[in-house]
Coordinates of C-alpha atoms in Angstrom, one line a residue:
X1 CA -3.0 4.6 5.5
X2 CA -0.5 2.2 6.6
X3 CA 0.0 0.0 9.7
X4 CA 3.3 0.6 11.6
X5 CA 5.8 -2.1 12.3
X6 CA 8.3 -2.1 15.1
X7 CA 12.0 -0.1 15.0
X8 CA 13.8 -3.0 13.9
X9 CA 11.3 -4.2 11.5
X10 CA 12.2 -0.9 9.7
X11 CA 15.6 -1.4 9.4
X12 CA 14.8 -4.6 8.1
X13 CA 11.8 -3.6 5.6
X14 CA 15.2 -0.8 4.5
X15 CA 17.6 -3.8 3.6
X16 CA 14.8 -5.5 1.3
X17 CA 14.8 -2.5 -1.3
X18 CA 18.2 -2.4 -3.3
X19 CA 17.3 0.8 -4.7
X20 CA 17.8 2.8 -1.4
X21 CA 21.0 5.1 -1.8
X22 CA 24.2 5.0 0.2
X23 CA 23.4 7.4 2.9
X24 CA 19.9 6.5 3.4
X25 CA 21.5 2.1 3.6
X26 CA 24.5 4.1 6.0
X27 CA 21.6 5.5 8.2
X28 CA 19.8 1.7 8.3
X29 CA 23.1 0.3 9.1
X30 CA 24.0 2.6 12.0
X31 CA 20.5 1.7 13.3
X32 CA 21.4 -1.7 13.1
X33 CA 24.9 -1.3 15.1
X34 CA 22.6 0.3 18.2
X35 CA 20.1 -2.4 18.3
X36 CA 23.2 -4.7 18.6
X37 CA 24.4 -3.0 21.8
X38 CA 21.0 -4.8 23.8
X39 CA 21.2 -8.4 23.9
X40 CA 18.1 -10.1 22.6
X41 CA 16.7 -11.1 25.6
X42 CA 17.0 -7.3 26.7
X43 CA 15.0 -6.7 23.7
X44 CA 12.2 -8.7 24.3
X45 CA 11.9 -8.0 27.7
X46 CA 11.7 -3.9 26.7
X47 CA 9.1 -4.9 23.9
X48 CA 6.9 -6.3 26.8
X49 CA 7.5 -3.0 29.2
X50 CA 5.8 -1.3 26.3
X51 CA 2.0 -2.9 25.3
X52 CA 1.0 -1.4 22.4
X53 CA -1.4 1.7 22.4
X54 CA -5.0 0.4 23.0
X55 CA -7.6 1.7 20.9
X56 CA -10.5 3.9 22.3
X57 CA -13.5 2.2 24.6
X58 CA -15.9 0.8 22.8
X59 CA -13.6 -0.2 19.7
X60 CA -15.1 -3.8 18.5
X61 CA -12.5 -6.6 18.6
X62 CA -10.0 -7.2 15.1
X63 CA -12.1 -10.2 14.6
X64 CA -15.2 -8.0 14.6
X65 CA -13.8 -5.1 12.8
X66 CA -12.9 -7.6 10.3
X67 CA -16.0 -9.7 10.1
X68 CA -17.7 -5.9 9.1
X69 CA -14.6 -5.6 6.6
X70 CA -15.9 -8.7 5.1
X71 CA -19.3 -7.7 5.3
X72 CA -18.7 -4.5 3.3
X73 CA -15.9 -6.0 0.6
X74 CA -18.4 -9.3 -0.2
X75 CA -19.8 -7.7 -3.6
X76 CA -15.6 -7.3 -4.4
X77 CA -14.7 -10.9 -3.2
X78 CA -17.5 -12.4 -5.5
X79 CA -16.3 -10.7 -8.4
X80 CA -12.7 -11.5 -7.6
X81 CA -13.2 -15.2 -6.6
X82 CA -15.2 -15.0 -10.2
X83 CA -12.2 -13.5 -11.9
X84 CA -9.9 -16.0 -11.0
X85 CA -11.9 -18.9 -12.5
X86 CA -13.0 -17.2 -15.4
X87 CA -10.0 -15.2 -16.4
X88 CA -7.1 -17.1 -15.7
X89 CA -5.6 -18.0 -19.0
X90 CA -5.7 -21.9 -18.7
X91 CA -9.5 -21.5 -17.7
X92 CA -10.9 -18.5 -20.2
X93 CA -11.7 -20.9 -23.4
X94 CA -13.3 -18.0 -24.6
X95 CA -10.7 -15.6 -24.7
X96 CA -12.4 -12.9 -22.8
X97 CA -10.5 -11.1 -20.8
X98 CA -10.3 -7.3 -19.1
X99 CA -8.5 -4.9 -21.2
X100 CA -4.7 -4.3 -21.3
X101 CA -5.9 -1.4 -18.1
X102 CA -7.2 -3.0 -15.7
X103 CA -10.6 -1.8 -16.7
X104 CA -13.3 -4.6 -17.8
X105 CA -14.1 -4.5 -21.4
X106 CA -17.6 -4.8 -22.1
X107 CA -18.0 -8.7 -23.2
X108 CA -16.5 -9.4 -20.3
X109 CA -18.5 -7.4 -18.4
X110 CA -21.4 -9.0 -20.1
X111 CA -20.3 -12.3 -18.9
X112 CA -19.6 -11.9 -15.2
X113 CA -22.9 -9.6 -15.0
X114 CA -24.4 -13.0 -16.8
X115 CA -22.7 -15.4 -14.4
X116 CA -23.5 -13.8 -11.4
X117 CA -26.7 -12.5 -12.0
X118 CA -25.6 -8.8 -11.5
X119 CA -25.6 -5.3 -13.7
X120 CA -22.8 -5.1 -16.1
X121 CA -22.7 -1.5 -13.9
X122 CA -22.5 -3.6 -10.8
X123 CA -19.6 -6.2 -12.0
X124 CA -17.7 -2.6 -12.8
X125 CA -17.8 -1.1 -9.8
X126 CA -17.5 -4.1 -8.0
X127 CA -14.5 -5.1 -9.9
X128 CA -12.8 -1.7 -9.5
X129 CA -13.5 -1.8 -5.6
X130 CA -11.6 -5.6 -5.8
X131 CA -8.5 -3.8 -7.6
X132 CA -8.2 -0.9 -5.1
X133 CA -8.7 -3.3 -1.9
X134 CA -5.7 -5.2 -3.6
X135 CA -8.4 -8.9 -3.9
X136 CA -7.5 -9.0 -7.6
X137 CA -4.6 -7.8 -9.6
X138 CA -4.5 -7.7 -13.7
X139 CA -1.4 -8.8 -15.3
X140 CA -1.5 -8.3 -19.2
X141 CA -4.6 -9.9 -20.8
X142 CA -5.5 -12.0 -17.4
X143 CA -6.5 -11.3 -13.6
X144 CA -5.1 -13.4 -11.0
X145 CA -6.5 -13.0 -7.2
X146 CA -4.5 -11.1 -5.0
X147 CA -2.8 -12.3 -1.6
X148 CA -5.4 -10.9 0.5
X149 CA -8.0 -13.2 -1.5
X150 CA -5.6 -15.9 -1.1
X151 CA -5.8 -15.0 2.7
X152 CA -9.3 -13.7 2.7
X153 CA -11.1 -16.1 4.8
X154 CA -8.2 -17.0 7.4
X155 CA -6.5 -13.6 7.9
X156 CA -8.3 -11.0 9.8
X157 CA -4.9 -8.7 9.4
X158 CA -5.3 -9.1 5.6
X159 CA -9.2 -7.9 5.6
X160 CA -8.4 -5.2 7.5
X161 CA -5.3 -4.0 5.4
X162 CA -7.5 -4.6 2.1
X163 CA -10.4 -2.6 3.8
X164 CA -7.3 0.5 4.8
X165 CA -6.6 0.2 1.3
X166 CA -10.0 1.2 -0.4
X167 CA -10.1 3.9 2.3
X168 CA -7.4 5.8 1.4
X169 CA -9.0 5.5 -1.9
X170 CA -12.3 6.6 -1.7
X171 CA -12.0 9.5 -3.5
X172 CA -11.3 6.9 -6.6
X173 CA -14.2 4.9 -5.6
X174 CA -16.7 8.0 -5.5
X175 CA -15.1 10.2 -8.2
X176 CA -16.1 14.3 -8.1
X177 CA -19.3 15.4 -10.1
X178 CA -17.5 16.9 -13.2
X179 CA -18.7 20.1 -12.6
X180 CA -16.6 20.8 -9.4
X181 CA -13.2 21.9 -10.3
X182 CA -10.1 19.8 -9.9
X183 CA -8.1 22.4 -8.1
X184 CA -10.9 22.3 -5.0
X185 CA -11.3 19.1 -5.2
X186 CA -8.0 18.6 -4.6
X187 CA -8.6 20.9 -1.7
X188 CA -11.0 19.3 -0.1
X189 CA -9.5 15.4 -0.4
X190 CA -6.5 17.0 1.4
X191 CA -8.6 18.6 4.0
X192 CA -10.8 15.4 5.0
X193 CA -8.1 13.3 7.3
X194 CA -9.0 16.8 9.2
X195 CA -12.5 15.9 9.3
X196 CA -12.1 12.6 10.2
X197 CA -10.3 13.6 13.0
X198 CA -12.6 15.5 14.1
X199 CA -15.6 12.8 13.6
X200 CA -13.2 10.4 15.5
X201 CA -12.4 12.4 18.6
X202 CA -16.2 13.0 18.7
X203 CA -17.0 9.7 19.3
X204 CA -20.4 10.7 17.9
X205 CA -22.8 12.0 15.4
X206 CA -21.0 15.6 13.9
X207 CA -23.5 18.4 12.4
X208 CA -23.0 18.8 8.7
X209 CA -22.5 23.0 9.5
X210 CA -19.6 22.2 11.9
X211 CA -18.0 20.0 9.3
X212 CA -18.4 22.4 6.8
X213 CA -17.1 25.5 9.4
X214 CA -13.9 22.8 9.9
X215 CA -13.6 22.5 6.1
X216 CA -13.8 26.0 5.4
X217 CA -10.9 26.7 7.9
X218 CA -8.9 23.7 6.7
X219 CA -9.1 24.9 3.1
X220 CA -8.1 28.8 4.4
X221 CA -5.5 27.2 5.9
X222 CA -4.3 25.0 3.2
X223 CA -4.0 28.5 0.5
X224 CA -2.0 30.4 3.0
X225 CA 0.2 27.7 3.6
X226 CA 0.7 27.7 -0.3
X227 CA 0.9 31.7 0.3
X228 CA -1.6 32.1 -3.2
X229 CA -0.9 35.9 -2.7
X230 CA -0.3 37.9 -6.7
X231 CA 2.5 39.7 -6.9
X232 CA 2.0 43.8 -8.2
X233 CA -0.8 45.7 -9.1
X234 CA -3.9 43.8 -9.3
X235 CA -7.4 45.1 -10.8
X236 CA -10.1 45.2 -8.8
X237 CA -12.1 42.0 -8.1
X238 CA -15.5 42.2 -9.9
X239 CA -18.5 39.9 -8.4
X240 CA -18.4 37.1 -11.3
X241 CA -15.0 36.3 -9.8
X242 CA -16.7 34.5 -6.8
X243 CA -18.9 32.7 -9.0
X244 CA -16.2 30.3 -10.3
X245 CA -15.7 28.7 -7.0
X246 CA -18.1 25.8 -5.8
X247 CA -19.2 25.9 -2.7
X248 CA -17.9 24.4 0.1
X249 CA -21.3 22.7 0.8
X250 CA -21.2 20.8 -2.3
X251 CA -17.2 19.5 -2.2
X252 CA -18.4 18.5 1.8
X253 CA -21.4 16.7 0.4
X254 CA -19.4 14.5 -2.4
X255 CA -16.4 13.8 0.8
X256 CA -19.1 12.6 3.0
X257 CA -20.9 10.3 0.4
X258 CA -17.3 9.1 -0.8
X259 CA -16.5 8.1 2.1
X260 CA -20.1 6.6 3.2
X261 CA -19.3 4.4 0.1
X262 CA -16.4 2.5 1.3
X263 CA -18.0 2.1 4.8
X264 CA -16.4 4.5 6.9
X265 CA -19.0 6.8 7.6
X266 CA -22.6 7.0 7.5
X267 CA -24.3 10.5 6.6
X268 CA -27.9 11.4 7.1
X269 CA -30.2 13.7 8.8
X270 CA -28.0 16.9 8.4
X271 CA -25.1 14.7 10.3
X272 CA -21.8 12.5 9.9
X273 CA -20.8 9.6 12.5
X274 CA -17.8 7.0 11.6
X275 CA -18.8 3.4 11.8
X276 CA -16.9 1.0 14.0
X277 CA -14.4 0.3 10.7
X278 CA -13.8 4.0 10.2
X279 CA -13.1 4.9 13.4
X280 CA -10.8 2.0 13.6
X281 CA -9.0 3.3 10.6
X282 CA -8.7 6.9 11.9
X283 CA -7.2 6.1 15.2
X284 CA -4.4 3.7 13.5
X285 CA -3.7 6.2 11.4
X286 CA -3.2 8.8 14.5
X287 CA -1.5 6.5 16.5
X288 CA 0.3 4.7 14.3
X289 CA 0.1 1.7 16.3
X290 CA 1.2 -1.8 15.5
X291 CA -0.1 -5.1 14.3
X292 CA 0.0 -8.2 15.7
X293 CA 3.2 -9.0 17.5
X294 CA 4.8 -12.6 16.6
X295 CA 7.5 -14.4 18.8
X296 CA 11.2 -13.5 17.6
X297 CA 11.9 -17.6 17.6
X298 CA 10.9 -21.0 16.7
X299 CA 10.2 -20.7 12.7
X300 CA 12.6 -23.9 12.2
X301 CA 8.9 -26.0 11.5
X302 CA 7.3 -23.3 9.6
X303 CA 6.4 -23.3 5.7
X304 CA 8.8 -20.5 4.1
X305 CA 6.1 -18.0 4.1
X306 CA 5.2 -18.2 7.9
X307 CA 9.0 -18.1 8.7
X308 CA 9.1 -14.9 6.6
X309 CA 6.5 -13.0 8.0
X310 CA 7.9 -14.1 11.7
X311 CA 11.4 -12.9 10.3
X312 CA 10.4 -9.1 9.0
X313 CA 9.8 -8.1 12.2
X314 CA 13.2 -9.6 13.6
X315 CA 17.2 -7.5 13.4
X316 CA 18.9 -8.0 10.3
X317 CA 21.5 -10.2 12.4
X318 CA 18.7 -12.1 14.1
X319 CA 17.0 -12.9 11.2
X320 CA 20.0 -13.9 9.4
X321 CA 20.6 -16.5 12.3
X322 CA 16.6 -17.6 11.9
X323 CA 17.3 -18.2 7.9
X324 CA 20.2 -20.4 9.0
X325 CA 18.6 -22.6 11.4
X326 CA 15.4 -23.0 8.6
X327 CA 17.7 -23.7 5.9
X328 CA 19.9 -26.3 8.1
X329 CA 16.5 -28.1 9.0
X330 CA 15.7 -29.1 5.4
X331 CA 17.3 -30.2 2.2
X332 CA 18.7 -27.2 0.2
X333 CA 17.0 -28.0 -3.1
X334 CA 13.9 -28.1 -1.5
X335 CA 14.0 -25.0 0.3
X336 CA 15.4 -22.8 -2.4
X337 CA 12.2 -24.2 -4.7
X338 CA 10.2 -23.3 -1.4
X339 CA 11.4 -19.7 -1.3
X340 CA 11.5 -19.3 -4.6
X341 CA 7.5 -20.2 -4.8
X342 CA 6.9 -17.7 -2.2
X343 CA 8.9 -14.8 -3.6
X344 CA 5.9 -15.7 -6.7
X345 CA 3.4 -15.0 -4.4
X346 CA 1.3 -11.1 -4.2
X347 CA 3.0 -10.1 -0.9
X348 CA 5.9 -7.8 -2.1
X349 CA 7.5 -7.8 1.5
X350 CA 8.5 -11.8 1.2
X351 CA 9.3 -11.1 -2.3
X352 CA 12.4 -9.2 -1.1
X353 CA 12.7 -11.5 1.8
X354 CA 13.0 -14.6 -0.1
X355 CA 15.9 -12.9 -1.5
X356 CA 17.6 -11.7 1.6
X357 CA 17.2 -15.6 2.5
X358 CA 18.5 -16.8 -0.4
X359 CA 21.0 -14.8 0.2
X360 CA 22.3 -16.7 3.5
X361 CA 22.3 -20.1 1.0
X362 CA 24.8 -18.1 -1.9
X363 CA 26.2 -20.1 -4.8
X364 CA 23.8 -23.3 -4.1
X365 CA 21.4 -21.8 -4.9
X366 CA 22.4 -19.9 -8.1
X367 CA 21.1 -22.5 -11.0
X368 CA 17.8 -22.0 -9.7
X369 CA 17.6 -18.2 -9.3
X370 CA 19.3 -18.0 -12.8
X371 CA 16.1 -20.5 -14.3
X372 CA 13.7 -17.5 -12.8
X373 CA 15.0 -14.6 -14.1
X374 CA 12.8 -14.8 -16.9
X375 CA 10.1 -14.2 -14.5
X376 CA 9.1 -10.6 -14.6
X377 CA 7.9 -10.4 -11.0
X378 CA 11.1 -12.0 -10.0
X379 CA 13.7 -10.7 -12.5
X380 CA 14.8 -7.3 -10.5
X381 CA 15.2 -9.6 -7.4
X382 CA 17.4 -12.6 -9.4
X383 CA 19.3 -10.2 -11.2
X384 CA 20.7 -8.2 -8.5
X385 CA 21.2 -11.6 -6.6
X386 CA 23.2 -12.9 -8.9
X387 CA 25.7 -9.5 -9.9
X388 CA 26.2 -9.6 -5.6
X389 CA 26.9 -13.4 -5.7
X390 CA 29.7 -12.4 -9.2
X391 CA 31.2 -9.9 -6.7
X392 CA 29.5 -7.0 -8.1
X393 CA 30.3 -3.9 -5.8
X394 CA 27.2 -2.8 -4.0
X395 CA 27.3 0.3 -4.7
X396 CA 27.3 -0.8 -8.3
X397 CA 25.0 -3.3 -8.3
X398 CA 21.4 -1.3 -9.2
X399 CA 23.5 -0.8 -12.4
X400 CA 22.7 -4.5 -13.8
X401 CA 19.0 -3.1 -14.1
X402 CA 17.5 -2.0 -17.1
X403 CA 15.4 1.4 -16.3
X404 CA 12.2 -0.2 -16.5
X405 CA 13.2 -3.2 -14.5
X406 CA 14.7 -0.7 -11.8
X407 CA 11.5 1.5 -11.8
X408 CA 9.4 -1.7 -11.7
X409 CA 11.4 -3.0 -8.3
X410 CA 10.9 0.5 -7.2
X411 CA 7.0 0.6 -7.4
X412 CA 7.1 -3.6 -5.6
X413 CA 9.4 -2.4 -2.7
X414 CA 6.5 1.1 -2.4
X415 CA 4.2 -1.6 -2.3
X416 CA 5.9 -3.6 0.7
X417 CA 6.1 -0.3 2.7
X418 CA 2.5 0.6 1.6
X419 CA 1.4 -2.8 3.3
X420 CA 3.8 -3.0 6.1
X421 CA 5.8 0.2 6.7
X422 CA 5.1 3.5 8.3
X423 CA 4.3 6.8 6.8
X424 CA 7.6 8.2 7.0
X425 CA 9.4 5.0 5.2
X426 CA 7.3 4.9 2.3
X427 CA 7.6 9.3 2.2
X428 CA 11.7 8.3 1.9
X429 CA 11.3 5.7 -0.6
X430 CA 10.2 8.5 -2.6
X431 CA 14.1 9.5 -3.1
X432 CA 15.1 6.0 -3.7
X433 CA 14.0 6.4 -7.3
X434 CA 16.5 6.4 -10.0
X435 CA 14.6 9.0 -12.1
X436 CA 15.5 12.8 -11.3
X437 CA 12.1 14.5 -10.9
X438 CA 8.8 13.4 -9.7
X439 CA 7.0 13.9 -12.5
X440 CA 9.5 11.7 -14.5
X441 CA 9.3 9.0 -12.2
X442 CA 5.1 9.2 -12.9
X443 CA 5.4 8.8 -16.1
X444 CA 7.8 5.5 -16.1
X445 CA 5.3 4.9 -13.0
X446 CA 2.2 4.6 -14.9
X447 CA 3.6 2.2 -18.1
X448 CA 5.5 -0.1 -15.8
X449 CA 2.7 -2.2 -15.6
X450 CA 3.1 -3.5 -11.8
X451 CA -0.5 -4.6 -10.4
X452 CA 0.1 -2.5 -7.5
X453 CA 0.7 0.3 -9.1
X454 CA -2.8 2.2 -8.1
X455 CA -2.2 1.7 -4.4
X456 CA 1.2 2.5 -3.7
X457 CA 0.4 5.9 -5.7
X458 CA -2.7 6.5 -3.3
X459 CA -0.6 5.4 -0.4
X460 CA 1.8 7.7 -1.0
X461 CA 0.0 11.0 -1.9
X462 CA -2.4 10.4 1.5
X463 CA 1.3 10.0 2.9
X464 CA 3.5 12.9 1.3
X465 CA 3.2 15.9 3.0
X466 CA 3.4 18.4 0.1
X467 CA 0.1 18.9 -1.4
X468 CA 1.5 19.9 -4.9
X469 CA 3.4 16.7 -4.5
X470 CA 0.5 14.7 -3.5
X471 CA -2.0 16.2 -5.8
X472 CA 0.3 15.2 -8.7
X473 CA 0.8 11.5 -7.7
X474 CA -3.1 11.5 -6.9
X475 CA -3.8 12.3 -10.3
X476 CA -1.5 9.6 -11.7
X477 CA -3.1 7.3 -9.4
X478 CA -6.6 8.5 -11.0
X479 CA -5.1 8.4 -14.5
X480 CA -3.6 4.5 -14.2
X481 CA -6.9 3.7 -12.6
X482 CA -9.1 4.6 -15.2
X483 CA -6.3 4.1 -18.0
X484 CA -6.6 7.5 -19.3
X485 CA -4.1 10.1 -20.3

């Protein structure tokens, strides 16, 4: 579940990923001409003729909501904030370090569980709910915190988009009892944003039997829209047929506790109600609203990073003008090295806007993006940079990457929708992809290695609106997670 950024933002969030194709850059572009035809000051007065959507009565404030986020994800942030000391490469004189997966081996297991006076059981399931809320991300041999633990204690947008993030991925947090089948539990993960609507609109405690009677329709619903109907003669169904399938009961009674794990439910006494968090959650995912609005002016003073995140939500054209008047305010040494060390950062939204900045300051800055292309978080970005500033035809220019390198930009462009696009962006940023199938894009998916990878693959099954689709990239979201097969 993503939060949704303005019109314009979108066009913007578009031009960051070189990997879109021509019609798709053609459609962004025409956008841009229309927003050109209203004069900025037009624009901002429209934007205030429309507040955004208000939540329903009784919704706690975003500093409350996100004090409760907090709350919820403290186990997570210990174990993060213990990661980065211990296992950042120039601290670890013991060499331990979590496995090549993501997953903790068991020394090092051992030693948080010692250092923190916790269960070696504990320190793994609070170190996979840190990876899923996006608080730590493994590179290699090392963990490094991620930009939401960076912002943790100062960015209540940040808490909430971590806490978003382990929602939509609760069914990795509370995995299904091996004895139910995969096929219904795929089933019922696609059935619960049902649920939840339901829960929300109720405003209340829901009886487990009218969940279950919504479930049971949902799943109906879900087989004859896949039209699971045999073709020619069929023998005649004998009674051991119906004992293969679970029963709808026991699928409902693992969704529930899943989701009462991550906090966005609690379920007892025969009944489901949504906490503040979750209901929070389910109405920005039905309204689709938007975050925090920021003026469209006056970044000139702020560091690189502030100026960026002001500037995404800005027209291409006006944000051009904005990267002008920053870069004309400071020495241009100084501010390449300054946009440069943000592009390093976990946010993979100013990553691509770095670029587009850099971009606006051409050959000057060329020695410096050449000395980081050696970077793998930043090569993608430099490379393409630098076959646009040779004259390389845009159309052409995707062609400089390597496969890997094209399907690594790929999955840190998902991840920039994932935190800061819509529903619909990151569903078209599917077809961006330069491999030809879905399934072939999985598999270069899943060995990439991007530290994202996990959340942009649950963002974009609880996005895509084929099931089959969704199931798949579900399961390579499981598989990555747990670094199996």
């Amino acid at each position: 579940m993503t939060s949704r950024i303005p019109r314009d933002s979108r066009l913007r969030l578009v031009r960051t990923a070189p990997l879109l194709g021509a019609e798709q850059r053609a459609e962004a572009e025409r956008g841009t001409a229309r927003t050109r035809l209203v004069g900025p000051r037009a624009t901002a007065e429209r934007r205030r003729r429309r507040p955004a959507p208000r939540p329903p009565e009784g919704t706690p404030a975003p500093a409350e909501l996100a004090r409760m986020a907090r709350a919820g994800l403290a186990a997570a942030v210990r174990v993060a904030r213990w990661a980065d000391a211990a296992l950042s490469p120039a601290r670890d004189r013991d060499g331990v370090a979590p496995d090549t997966n993501g997953v903790l081996s068991d020394a090092t297991a051992l030693r948080a569980a010692t250092d923190l006076g916790l269960s070696p059981a504990q320190v793994r399931a609070d170190w996979d709910t840190a990876r899923l809320a996006g608080l730590v991300e493994v590179h290699g041999d090392s963990a490094r915190p991620g930009w939401r633990l960076r912002a943790w204690d100062r960015d209540d947008a940040a808490v909430l988009r971590g806490w978003v993030a382990l929602f939509d991925a609760w069914s990795l947090v509370h995995p299904a009892p091996g004895e139910l089948p995969p096929a219904a539990v795929a089933e019922a993960v696609e059935a619960v944003p049902q649920l939840l609507s339901l829960l929300q609109l109720s405003a209340g405690p829901v009886p487990v039997p009218q969940l279950l009677d919504l479930l049971d329709q949902r799943v109906t619903e879900l087989r004859t829209e896949r039209c699971e109907i045999p073709y020619g003669p069929q023998p005649e169904p004998v009674a051991s047929d119906t004992d293969d399938e679970p029963p709808l009961a026991d699928l409902l009674d693992w969704a529930l506790h899943g989701l009462a794990a991550v906090g966005a439910l609690t379920y007892a006494d025969g009944q489901a109600t949504l906490t503040p968090l979750g209901s929070w959650a389910v109405w920005v995912k039905l309204e689709q609203i938007c975050v925090a609005a920021q003026s469209p002016a006056g970044h000139i003073e702020q560091s690189a990073d502030d100026m960026l995140r002001g500037c995404a939500r800005l027209r291409p054209g006006v944000a051009r003008a904005e990267y002008r008047a920053w870069l004309a305010a400071r020495p241009v040494g100084s501010a390449v090295t300054e946009l440069l060390d943000t592009a390093r950062g976990e946010d993979a939204l100013l990553r691509g806007l770095a670029f587009e900045a850099l971009r606006v300051v051409g050959a000057p800055a060329e020695p410096d993006v050449r000395a980081v292309v050696d970077e793998p978080p930043l090569r993608p970005y430099a490379l393409l940079w630098l076959a646009e500033q040779e004259g390389t035809d845009p159309e052409d220019v995707h062609q400089v990457l390597s496969r890997e390198e094209s399907t690594w930009l790929w999955v840190d462009t998902a991840a920039a929708v994932a935190d800061h696009g819509e529903t619909q962006l990151l569903v078209r940023h599917l077809e961006s992809a330069v491999q030809g199938t879905v399934p072939a894009l999985l598999d270069e998916v899943r060995t990439v290695g991007h530290p994202r990878t996990v959340q942009v693959l649950v963002a974009l099954a609880a996005a895509h609106p084929d099931p089959a689709l969704a199931k798949a990239v579900r399961r390579a979201a499981f598989q990555v997670h747990t670094g199996g097969d």
